[in-house]
Coordinates of C-alpha atoms and ligand atoms in Angstrom, one line a residue:
M106 CA -67.3 -31.7 -7.5
S107 CA -64.2 -31.0 -5.3
A108 CA -61.3 -28.9 -6.6
A109 CA -59.0 -32.0 -6.4
V110 CA -61.3 -34.0 -8.6
Q111 CA -61.7 -31.1 -11.1
T112 CA -57.9 -30.9 -11.3
T113 CA -57.5 -34.5 -12.2
T114 CA -60.4 -34.7 -14.7
A115 CA -59.9 -31.4 -16.5
P116 CA -58.8 -31.8 -20.1
R117 CA -55.0 -31.6 -20.2
I118 CA -53.4 -29.1 -22.5
A119 CA -49.8 -29.2 -23.6
V120 CA -48.1 -26.0 -24.9
L121 CA -45.1 -25.8 -27.1
I122 CA -43.1 -22.5 -26.9
S123 CA -39.7 -21.1 -27.9
G124 CA -39.5 -17.8 -26.2
E125 CA -41.2 -15.2 -24.0
G126 CA -44.4 -17.2 -23.5
T127 CA -46.9 -14.3 -23.0
N128 CA -49.5 -16.4 -24.9
L129 CA -48.7 -19.3 -22.6
Q130 CA -49.2 -16.9 -19.7
A131 CA -52.6 -15.9 -21.1
L132 CA -53.6 -19.6 -21.0
L133 CA -52.2 -20.2 -17.5
D134 CA -54.2 -17.1 -16.3
A135 CA -57.4 -18.2 -18.0
A136 CA -57.1 -21.7 -16.6
A137 CA -56.4 -20.4 -13.1
A138 CA -59.4 -18.0 -13.4
G139 CA -61.6 -20.8 -14.6
T140 CA -62.4 -19.0 -17.8
I141 CA -61.3 -22.1 -19.7
G142 CA -62.2 -25.6 -18.7
G143 CA -58.9 -27.3 -19.2
R144 CA -55.6 -27.0 -17.4
V145 CA -52.1 -26.6 -18.8
A146 CA -50.4 -29.8 -17.8
L147 CA -47.1 -29.5 -19.7
V148 CA -45.0 -26.9 -21.4
V149 CA -42.2 -28.0 -23.7
S150 CA -39.6 -25.6 -25.2
D151 CA -37.0 -26.2 -27.8
R152 CA -34.8 -23.5 -26.2
P153 CA -33.6 -23.9 -22.6
Q154 CA -33.5 -20.1 -22.0
A155 CA -37.2 -19.6 -23.0
R156 CA -38.8 -17.4 -20.4
G157 CA -42.0 -19.3 -20.9
L158 CA -40.4 -22.3 -19.1
E159 CA -40.1 -20.1 -16.0
R160 CA -43.7 -18.9 -16.3
A161 CA -44.8 -22.5 -16.4
R162 CA -42.8 -23.5 -13.3
Q163 CA -44.1 -20.5 -11.4
A164 CA -47.6 -21.8 -12.1
G165 CA -46.7 -25.2 -10.9
V166 CA -46.8 -26.8 -14.4
D167 CA -44.3 -29.4 -15.6
A168 CA -41.9 -27.6 -18.0
V169 CA -39.2 -29.4 -20.0
C170 CA -36.8 -28.5 -22.8
V171 CA -36.2 -30.8 -25.7
R172 CA -33.2 -29.5 -27.5
P173 CA -32.8 -30.0 -31.2
A174 CA -29.0 -30.2 -30.8
E175 CA -29.3 -33.4 -28.7
H176 CA -31.0 -35.3 -31.6
T177 CA -29.7 -36.2 -35.0
G178 CA -32.1 -34.7 -37.5
R179 CA -35.7 -33.5 -37.7
V180 CA -37.3 -36.9 -37.5
A181 CA -35.4 -38.0 -34.3
Y182 CA -36.1 -34.6 -32.8
E183 CA -39.8 -34.8 -33.4
A184 CA -39.9 -38.3 -32.0
A185 CA -38.3 -37.0 -28.8
L186 CA -40.8 -34.2 -28.7
L187 CA -43.6 -36.6 -29.1
D188 CA -42.3 -38.8 -26.2
A189 CA -42.1 -35.8 -23.9
L190 CA -45.7 -34.8 -24.8
L191 CA -47.2 -38.2 -24.4
A192 CA -46.0 -38.4 -20.8
Q193 CA -49.0 -36.2 -20.0
E194 CA -51.4 -37.6 -22.6
P195 CA -52.8 -34.1 -23.5
S196 CA -56.0 -33.9 -25.3
L197 CA -54.9 -30.6 -27.0
L198 CA -51.6 -29.4 -28.2
V199 CA -51.1 -25.6 -28.5
L200 CA -48.3 -24.0 -30.4
A201 CA -47.8 -20.7 -28.8
G202 CA -44.7 -19.1 -30.3
F203 CA -43.0 -22.4 -31.1
M204 CA -40.5 -21.5 -33.8
R205 CA -40.1 -24.9 -35.5
V206 CA -42.1 -26.5 -38.2
L207 CA -43.6 -29.9 -37.3
R208 CA -44.2 -32.3 -40.1
G209 CA -43.9 -35.8 -38.7
P210 CA -45.1 -37.9 -35.7
V211 CA -46.4 -35.0 -33.6
L212 CA -48.5 -33.8 -36.4
E213 CA -49.9 -37.2 -37.1
R214 CA -50.6 -38.0 -33.4
F215 CA -52.3 -34.7 -32.7
A216 CA -54.1 -34.2 -36.0
G217 CA -57.3 -32.4 -35.3
R218 CA -56.1 -31.6 -31.8
M219 CA -53.5 -29.0 -32.5
L220 CA -53.9 -25.2 -32.5
N221 CA -51.4 -22.5 -33.5
I222 CA -51.4 -18.8 -33.0
H223 CA -49.9 -16.8 -35.9
P224 CA -49.3 -13.0 -35.9
S225 CA -51.2 -12.1 -39.1
L226 CA -54.6 -12.2 -40.7
L227 CA -54.1 -15.5 -42.4
P228 CA -54.1 -16.5 -45.2
S229 CA -52.1 -13.2 -45.6
Y230 CA -48.6 -13.2 -44.4
P231 CA -47.8 -16.8 -43.4
G232 CA -44.2 -17.3 -42.2
L233 CA -41.9 -15.0 -40.3
D234 CA -41.4 -11.2 -39.7
T235 CA -45.1 -10.5 -40.3
H236 CA -45.2 -7.0 -38.7
R237 CA -42.4 -5.6 -40.8
R238 CA -43.9 -7.1 -44.0
V239 CA -47.3 -5.7 -43.3
L240 CA -45.9 -2.2 -42.8
E241 CA -43.8 -2.4 -45.9
A242 CA -46.8 -3.4 -47.9
G243 CA -48.8 -0.5 -46.6
E244 CA -51.6 -2.7 -45.3
R245 CA -54.5 -1.1 -43.5
W246 CA -55.4 -4.1 -41.5
H247 CA -53.3 -6.5 -39.4
G248 CA -53.9 -8.9 -36.6
A249 CA -53.5 -12.5 -35.5
T250 CA -55.1 -15.9 -36.2
V251 CA -55.7 -19.1 -34.3
H252 CA -55.9 -22.1 -36.6
F253 CA -55.7 -25.8 -36.6
V254 CA -52.3 -27.1 -37.6
T255 CA -52.0 -29.2 -40.8
P256 CA -48.9 -30.1 -42.8
A257 CA -49.2 -26.9 -44.8
L258 CA -47.4 -24.1 -43.0
D259 CA -49.8 -21.6 -41.4
A260 CA -52.5 -22.8 -43.7
G261 CA -54.7 -25.0 -41.5
P262 CA -58.4 -24.3 -40.9
R263 CA -58.8 -20.9 -39.3
V264 CA -60.8 -20.5 -36.1
I265 CA -60.6 -17.0 -34.8
Q266 CA -58.9 -13.7 -35.7
Y267 CA -58.1 -10.5 -34.0
R268 CA -58.2 -7.5 -36.3
L269 CA -56.7 -4.1 -35.9
A270 CA -56.3 -1.0 -38.1
V271 CA -52.6 -0.2 -38.8
R272 CA -51.7 3.3 -37.7
A273 CA -49.6 5.7 -39.7
D274 CA -47.0 5.9 -36.9
D275 CA -46.9 2.1 -36.3
T276 CA -43.5 0.5 -36.2
P277 CA -42.9 -3.3 -36.2
E278 CA -42.5 -3.1 -32.5
T279 CA -45.7 -1.1 -31.8
L280 CA -47.6 -3.4 -34.1
A281 CA -46.2 -6.5 -32.4
A282 CA -47.3 -5.2 -29.0
R283 CA -50.8 -4.3 -30.3
V284 CA -51.2 -7.7 -31.9
H285 CA -50.0 -9.4 -28.7
V286 CA -52.9 -7.8 -26.8
G287 CA -55.3 -9.5 -29.3
E288 CA -53.5 -12.8 -29.2
H289 CA -54.0 -13.0 -25.5
I290 CA -57.8 -12.7 -26.1
I291 CA -58.3 -15.1 -29.0
L292 CA -56.0 -17.9 -28.0
P293 CA -57.7 -18.6 -24.6
R294 CA -61.0 -18.3 -26.4
A295 CA -60.2 -20.9 -29.0
V296 CA -58.7 -23.2 -26.4
G297 CA -61.7 -22.9 -24.2
W298 CA -64.0 -23.8 -27.1
F299 CA -61.9 -26.8 -27.9
V300 CA -61.8 -28.2 -24.3
D301 CA -65.5 -27.6 -23.9
G302 CA -66.1 -29.8 -27.0
R303 CA -67.5 -26.9 -29.0
L304 CA -64.6 -26.7 -31.5
A305 CA -63.3 -29.4 -33.8
Q306 CA -61.5 -29.8 -37.1
R307 CA -63.4 -31.6 -39.8
G308 CA -61.2 -32.1 -42.9
D309 CA -60.1 -28.7 -44.0
Q310 CA -62.7 -26.8 -42.0
A311 CA -63.0 -25.7 -38.4
V312 CA -66.4 -26.5 -36.9
L313 CA -67.8 -24.4 -34.0
D314 CA -71.0 -25.5 -32.2
G315 CA -71.7 -27.9 -35.1
R316 CA -71.4 -25.2 -37.8
P317 CA -68.5 -25.2 -40.3
L318 CA -66.7 -21.8 -40.2
A319 CA -66.6 -20.5 -43.7
E320 CA -64.7 -17.5 -42.2
P321 CA -63.0 -17.4 -38.8
V322 CA -64.8 -15.7 -35.9
T323 CA -63.5 -12.1 -35.8
V324 CA -62.7 -10.0 -32.8
E325 CA -62.1 -6.3 -33.6
A326 CA -59.6 -4.3 -31.7
G327 CA -61.2 -2.2 -29.0
T328 CA -64.4 -4.3 -28.9
Ligands
LIG675 C1 -46.6 -14.5 -31.0 O1 -46.7 -13.3 -31.7 C2 -47.3 -15.6 -31.8 O2 -48.3 -15.2 -32.6 C3 -46.1 -16.1 -32.6 O3 -45.0 -16.0 -31.7 C4 -45.2 -15.0 -30.8 C5 -45.1 -15.7 -29.4 O4 -45.1 -14.7 -28.4 N1 -46.3 -17.4 -33.1 P1 -45.1 -15.2 -26.9 O5 -43.8 -16.0 -26.7 O6 -46.3 -15.9 -26.6 O7 -45.0 -13.9 -26.1

């Protein structure tokens, strides 16, 4: 198959971001290297200054901003977001540092086709500010989780986790940096499984290679 044909037939991935976009970059790199089968076809941000928009454009990927301030209310905003996404008819929607909760039409349209990366070992520490909360609680372990998105915040079926031991001298900043390293491993892996047809959501479980995952696949730091 020629490269041109591969480009047009590869499953299309849309990515929602709000900021730096290092996880987006990991996906762009994996797609460029051929380590995942799909291609990032569209990046949408809710913030015009998100550095991830620039990363997308540098990679030749359509990048648009859909600003909440230009829409009256959450429902109208989500409808506009859905319109932007459907322009590319993606088969998978990835939330990679998108700092808004989706509850309406996007969630319905992409049910079972929507992955999020969260910086904690879910179900522990859903929500914001996870690195500081983990340190304050004196936890020994921390990490990141890729999970399917459902209406319950950070509570959809878990697919894969990266796990690291918290160090005595860790700060929220060092932990964030160490967790990011793992995020860049597990997010492309989960996305690759999905676009290869190996990963699916069945009800409240993730299914990998036909087997329901009672626990997420775990990647240990340093392995
Ligand atoms: C990551 O820590 C991710 O887990 C969280 O937001 C952060 C995004 O980082 N949801 P980046 O924009 O991909 O660098």
